[in-house]
GROMACS .gro file of N, CA and C in nm:
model
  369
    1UNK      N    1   0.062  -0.199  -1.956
    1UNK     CA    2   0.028  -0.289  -1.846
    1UNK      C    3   0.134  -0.283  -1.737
    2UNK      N    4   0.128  -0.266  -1.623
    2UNK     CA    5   0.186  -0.274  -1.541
    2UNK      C    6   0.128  -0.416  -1.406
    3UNK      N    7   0.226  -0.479  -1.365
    3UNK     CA    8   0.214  -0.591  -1.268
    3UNK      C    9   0.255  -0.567  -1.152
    4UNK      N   10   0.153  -0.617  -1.065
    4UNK     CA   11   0.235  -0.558  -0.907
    4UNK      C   12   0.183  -0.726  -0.838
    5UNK      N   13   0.304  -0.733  -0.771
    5UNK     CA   14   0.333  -0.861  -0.657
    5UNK      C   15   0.353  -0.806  -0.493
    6UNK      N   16   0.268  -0.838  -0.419
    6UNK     CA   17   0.305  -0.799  -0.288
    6UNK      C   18   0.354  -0.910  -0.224
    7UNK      N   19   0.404  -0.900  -0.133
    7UNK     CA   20   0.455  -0.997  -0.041
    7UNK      C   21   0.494  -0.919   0.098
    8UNK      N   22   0.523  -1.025   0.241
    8UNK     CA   23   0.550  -0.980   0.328
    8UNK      C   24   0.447  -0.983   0.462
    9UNK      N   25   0.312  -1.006   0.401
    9UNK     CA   26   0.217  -1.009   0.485
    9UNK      C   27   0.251  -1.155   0.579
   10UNK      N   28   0.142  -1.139   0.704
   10UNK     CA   29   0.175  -1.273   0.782
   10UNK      C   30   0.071  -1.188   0.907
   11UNK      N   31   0.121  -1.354   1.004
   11UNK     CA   32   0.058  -1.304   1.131
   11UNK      C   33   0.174  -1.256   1.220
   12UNK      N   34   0.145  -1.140   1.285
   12UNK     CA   35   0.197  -1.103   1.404
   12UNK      C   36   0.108  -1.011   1.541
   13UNK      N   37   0.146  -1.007   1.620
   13UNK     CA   38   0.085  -0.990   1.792
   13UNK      C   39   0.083  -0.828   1.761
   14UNK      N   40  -0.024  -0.814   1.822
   14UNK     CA   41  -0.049  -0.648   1.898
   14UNK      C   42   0.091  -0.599   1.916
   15UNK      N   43   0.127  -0.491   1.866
   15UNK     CA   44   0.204  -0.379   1.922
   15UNK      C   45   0.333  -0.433   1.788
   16UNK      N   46   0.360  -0.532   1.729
   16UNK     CA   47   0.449  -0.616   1.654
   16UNK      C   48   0.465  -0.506   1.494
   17UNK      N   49   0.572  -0.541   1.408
   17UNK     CA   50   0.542  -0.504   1.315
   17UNK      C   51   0.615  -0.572   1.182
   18UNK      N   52   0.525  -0.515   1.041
   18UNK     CA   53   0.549  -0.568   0.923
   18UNK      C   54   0.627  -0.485   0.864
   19UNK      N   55   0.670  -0.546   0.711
   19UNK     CA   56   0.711  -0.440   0.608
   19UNK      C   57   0.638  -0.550   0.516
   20UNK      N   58   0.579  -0.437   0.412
   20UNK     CA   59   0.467  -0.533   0.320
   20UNK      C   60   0.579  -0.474   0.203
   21UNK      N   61   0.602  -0.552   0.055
   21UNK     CA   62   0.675  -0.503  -0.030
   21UNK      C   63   0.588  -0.513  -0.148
   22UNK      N   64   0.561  -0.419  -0.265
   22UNK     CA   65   0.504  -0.448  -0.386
   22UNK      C   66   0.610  -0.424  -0.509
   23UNK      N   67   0.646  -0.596  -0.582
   23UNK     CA   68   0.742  -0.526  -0.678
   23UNK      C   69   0.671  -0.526  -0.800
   24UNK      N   70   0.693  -0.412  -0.891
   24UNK     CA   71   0.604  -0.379  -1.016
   24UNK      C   72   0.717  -0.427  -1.182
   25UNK      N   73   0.639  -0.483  -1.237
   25UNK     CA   74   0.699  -0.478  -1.372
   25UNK      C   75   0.625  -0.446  -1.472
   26UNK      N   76   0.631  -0.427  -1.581
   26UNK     CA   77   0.627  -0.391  -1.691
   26UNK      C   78   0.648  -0.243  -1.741
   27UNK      N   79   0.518  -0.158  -1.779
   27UNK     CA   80   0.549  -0.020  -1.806
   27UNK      C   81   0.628   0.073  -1.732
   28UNK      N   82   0.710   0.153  -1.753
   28UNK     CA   83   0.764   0.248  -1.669
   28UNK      C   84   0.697   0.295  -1.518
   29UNK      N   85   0.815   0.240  -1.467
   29UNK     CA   86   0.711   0.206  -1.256
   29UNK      C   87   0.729   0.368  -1.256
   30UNK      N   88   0.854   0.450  -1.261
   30UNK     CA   89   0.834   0.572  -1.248
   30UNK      C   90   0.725   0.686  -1.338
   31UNK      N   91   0.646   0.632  -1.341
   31UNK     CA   92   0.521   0.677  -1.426
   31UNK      C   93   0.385   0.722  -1.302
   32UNK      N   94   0.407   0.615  -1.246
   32UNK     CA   95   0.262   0.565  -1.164
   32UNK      C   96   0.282   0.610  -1.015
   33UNK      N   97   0.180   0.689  -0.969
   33UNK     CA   98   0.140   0.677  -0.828
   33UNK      C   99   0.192   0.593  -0.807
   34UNK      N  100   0.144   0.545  -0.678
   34UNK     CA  101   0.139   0.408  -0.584
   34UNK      C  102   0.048   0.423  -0.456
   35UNK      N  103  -0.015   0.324  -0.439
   35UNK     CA  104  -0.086   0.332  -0.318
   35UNK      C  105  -0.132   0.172  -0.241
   36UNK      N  106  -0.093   0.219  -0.139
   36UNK     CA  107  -0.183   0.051  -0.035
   36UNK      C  108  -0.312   0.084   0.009
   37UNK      N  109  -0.398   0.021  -0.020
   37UNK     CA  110  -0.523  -0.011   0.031
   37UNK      C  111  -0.542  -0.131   0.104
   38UNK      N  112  -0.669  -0.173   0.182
   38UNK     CA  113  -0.670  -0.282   0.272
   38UNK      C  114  -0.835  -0.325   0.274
   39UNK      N  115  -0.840  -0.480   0.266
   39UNK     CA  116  -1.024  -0.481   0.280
   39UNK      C  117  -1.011  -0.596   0.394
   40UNK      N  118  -1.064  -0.545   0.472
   40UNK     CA  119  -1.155  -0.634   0.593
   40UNK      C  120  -1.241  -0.739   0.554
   41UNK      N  121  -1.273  -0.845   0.632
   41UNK     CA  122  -1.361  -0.908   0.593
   41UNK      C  123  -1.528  -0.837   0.591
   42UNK      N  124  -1.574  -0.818   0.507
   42UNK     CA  125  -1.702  -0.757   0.527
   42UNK      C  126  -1.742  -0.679   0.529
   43UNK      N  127  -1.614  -0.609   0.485
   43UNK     CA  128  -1.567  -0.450   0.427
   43UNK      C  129  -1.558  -0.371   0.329
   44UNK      N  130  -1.564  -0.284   0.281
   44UNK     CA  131  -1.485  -0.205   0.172
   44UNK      C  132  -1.348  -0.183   0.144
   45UNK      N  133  -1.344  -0.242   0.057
   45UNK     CA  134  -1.153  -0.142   0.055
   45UNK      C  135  -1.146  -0.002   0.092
   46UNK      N  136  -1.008   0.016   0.138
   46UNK     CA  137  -1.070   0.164   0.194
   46UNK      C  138  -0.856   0.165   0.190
   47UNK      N  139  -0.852   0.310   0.194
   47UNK     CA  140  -0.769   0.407   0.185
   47UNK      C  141  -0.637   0.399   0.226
   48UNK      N  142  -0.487   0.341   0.258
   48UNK     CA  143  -0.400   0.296   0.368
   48UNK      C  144  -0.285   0.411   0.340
   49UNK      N  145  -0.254   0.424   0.189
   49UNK     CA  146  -0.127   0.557   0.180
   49UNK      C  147  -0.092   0.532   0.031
   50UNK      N  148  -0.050   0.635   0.000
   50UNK     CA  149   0.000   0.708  -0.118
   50UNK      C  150   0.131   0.748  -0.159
   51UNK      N  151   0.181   0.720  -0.262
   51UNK     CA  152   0.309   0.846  -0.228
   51UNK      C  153   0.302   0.860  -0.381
   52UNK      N  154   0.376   0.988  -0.433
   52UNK     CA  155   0.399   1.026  -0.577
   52UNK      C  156   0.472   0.940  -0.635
   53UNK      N  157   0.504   0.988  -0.745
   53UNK     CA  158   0.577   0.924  -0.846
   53UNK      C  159   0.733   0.941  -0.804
   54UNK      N  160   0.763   1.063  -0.754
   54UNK     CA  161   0.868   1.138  -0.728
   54UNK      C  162   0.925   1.084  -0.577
   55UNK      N  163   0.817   1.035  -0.482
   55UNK     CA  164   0.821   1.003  -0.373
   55UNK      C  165   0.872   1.140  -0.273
   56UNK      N  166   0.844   1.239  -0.316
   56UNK     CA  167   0.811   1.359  -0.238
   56UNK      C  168   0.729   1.370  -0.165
   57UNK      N  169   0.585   1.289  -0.233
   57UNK     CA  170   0.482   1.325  -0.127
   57UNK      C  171   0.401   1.185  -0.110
   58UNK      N  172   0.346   1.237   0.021
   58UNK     CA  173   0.275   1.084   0.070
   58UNK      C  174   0.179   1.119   0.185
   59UNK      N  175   0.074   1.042   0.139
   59UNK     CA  176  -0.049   1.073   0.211
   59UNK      C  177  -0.119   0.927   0.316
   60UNK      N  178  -0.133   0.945   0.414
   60UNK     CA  179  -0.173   0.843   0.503
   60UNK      C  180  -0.300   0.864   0.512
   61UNK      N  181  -0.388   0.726   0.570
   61UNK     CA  182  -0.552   0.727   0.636
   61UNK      C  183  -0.527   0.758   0.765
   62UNK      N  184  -0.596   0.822   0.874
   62UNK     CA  185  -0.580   0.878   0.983
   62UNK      C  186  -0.566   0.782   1.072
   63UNK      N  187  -0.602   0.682   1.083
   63UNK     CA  188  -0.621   0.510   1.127
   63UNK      C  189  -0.483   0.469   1.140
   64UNK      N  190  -0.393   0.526   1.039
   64UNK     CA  191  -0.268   0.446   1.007
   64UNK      C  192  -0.181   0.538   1.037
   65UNK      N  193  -0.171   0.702   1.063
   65UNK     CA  194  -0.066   0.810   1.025
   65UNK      C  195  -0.001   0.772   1.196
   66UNK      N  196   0.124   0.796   1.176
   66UNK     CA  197   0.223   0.740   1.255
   66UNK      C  198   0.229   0.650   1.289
   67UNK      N  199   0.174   0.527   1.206
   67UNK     CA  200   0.267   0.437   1.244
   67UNK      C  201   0.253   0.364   1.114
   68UNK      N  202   0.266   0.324   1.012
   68UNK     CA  203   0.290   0.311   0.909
   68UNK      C  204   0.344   0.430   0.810
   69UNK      N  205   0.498   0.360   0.726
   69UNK     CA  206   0.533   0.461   0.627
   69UNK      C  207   0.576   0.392   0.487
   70UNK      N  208   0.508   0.532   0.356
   70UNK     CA  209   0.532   0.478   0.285
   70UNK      C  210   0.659   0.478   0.243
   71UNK      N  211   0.723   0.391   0.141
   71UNK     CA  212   0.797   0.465   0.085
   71UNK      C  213   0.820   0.404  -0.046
   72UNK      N  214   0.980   0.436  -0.144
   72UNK     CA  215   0.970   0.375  -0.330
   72UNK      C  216   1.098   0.387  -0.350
   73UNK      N  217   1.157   0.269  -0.392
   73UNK     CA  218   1.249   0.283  -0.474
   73UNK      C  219   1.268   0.251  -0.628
   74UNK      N  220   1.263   0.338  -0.719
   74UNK     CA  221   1.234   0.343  -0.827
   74UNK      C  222   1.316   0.240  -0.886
   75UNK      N  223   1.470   0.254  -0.856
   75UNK     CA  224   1.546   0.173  -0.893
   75UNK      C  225   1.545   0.034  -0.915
   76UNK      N  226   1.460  -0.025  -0.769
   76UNK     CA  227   1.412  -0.154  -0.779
   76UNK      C  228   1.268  -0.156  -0.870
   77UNK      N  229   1.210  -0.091  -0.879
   77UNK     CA  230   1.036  -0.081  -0.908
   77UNK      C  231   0.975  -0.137  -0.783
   78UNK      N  232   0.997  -0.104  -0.689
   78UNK     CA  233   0.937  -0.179  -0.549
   78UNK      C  234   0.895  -0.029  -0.443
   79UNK      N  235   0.799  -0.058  -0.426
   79UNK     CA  236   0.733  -0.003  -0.281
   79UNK      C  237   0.691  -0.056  -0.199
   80UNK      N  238   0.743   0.033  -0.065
   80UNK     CA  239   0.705  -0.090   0.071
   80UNK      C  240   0.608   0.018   0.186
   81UNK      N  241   0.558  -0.072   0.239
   81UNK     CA  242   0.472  -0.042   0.364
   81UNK      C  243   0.543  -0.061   0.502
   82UNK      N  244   0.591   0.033   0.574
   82UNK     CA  245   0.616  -0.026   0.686
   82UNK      C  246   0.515   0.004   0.786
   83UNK      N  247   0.509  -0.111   0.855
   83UNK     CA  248   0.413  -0.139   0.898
   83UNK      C  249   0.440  -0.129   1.074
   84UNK      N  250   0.426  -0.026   1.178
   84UNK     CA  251   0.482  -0.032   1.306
   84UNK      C  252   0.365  -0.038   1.412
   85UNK      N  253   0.372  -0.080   1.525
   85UNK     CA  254   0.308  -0.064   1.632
   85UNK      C  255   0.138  -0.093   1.558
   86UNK      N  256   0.152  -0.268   1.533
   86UNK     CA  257  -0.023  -0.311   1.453
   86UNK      C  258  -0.079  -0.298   1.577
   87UNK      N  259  -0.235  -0.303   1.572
   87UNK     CA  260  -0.328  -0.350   1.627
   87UNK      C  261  -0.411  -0.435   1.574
   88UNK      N  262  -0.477  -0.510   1.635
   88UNK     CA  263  -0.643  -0.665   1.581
   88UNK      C  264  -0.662  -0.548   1.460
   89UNK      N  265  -0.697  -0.433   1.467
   89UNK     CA  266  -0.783  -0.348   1.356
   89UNK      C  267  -0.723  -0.306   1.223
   90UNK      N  268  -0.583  -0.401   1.201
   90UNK     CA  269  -0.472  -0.359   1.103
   90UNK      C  270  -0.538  -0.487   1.041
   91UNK      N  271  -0.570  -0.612   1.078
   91UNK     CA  272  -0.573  -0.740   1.024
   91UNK      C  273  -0.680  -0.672   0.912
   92UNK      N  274  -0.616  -0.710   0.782
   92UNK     CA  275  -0.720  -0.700   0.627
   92UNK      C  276  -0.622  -0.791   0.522
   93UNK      N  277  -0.634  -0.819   0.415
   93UNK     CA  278  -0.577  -0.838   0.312
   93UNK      C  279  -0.521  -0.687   0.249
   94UNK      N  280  -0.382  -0.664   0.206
   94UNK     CA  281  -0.328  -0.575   0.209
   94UNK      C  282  -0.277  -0.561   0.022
   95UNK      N  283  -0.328  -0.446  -0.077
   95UNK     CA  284  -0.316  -0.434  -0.179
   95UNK      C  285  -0.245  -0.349  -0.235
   96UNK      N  286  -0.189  -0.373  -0.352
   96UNK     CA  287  -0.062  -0.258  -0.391
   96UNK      C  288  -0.169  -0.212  -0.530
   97UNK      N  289  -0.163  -0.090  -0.546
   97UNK     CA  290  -0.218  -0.046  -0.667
   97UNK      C  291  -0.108   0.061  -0.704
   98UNK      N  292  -0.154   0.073  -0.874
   98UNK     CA  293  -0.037   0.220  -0.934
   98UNK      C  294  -0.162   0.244  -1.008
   99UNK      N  295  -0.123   0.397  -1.016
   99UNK     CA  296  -0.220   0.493  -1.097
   99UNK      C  297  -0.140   0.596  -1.216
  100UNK      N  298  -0.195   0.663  -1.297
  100UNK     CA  299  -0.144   0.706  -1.386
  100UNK      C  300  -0.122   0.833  -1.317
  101UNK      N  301  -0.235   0.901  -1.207
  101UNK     CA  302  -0.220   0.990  -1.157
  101UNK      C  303  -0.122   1.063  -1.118
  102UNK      N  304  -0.016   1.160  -1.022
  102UNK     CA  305   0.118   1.166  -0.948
  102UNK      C  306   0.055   1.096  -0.822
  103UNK      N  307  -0.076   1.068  -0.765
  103UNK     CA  308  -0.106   0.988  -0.649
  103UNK      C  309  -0.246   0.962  -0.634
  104UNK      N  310  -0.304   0.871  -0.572
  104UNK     CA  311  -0.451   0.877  -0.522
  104UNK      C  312  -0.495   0.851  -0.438
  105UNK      N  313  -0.599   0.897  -0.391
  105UNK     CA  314  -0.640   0.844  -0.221
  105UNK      C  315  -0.753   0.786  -0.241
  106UNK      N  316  -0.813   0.763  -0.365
  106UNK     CA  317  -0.968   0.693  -0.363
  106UNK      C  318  -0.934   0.547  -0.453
  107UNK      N  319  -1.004   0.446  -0.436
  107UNK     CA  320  -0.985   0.356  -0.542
  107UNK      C  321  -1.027   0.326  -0.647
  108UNK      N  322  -1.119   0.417  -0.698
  108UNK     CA  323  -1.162   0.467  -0.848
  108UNK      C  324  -1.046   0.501  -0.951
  109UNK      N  325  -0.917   0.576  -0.854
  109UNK     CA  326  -0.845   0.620  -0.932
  109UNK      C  327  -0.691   0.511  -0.972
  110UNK      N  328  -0.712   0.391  -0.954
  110UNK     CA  329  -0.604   0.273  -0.936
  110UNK      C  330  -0.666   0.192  -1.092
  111UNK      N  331  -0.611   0.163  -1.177
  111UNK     CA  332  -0.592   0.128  -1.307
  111UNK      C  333  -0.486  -0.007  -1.277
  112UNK      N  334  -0.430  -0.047  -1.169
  112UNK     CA  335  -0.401  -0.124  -1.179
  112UNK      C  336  -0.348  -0.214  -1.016
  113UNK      N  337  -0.383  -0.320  -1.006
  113UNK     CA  338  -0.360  -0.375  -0.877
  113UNK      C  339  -0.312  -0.521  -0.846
  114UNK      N  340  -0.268  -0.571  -0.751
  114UNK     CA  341  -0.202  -0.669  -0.739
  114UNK      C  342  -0.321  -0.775  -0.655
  115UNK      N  343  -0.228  -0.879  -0.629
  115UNK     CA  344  -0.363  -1.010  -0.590
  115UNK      C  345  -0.381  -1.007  -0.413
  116UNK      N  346  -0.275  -0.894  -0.368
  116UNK     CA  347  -0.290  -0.883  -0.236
  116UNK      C  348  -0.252  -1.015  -0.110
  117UNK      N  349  -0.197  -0.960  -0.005
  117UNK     CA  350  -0.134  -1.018   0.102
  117UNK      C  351  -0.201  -0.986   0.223
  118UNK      N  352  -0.205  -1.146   0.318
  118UNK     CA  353  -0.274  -1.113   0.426
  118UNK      C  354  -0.179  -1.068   0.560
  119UNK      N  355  -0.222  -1.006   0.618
  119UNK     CA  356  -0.184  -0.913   0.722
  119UNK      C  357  -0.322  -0.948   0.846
  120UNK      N  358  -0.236  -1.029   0.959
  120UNK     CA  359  -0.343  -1.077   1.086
  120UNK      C  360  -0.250  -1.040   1.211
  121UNK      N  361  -0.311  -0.929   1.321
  121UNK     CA  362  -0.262  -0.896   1.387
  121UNK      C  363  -0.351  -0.977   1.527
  122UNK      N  364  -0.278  -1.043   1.611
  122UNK     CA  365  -0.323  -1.110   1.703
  122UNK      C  366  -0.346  -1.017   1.822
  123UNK      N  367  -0.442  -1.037   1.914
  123UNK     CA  368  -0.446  -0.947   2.034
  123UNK      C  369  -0.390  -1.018   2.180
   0.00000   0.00000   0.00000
């Protein structure tokens, strides 16, 4: 079993930015993918970034690539989102998942997820 806590979400203005944090406990964090996903109201969850286990590699949604980065520090068991230059179209509830995978970009492949943080970008 692994547990993930996000925090960090809030409101902030167009062009403003976050750092979202997910800290994980239980099973070995250096085991698991990691990935943020995000659901809109009225939405699907859908895709936000990835990174390995190794934190070598990391994959963004095209929506998000340059200006959000992932990243992991194993040491803590924590991964963060930074979050730069939002727009109104960033505002979702914001989710930390780990996978057994080295990463995933779909959410079929997340075995485990957190209760998620809201993220409201004002225009």
């Amino acid at each position: 079993q692994v547990q993930l806590v996000e925090s960090g979400g809030g409101l902030v203005q167009a062009g403003g930015s976050l750092r979202l944090s997910c800290a994980a406990s239980g099973r070995t964090f250096s085991s698991y993918g990691m990935g943020w996903f995000r659901q809109a109201p009225g939405k699907e969850r859908e895709f936000v970034s990835t990174i390995s286990t190794s934190g070598r590699s990391t994959y963004y949604a095209d929506s998000v690539k340059g200006r959000f980065t992932i990243s992991i520090d194993n040491a803590k068991n924590t991964v963060y989102l930074q979050m730069n230059s939002l727009k109104p179209e960033d505002t979702a509830v914001y989710y930390c998942a780990a996978t057994p995978r080295l990463y995933g970009l779909n959410v079929g492949l997340y075995d485990y997820w957190g209760q998620g943080t809201q993220v409201t970008v004002s225009s």
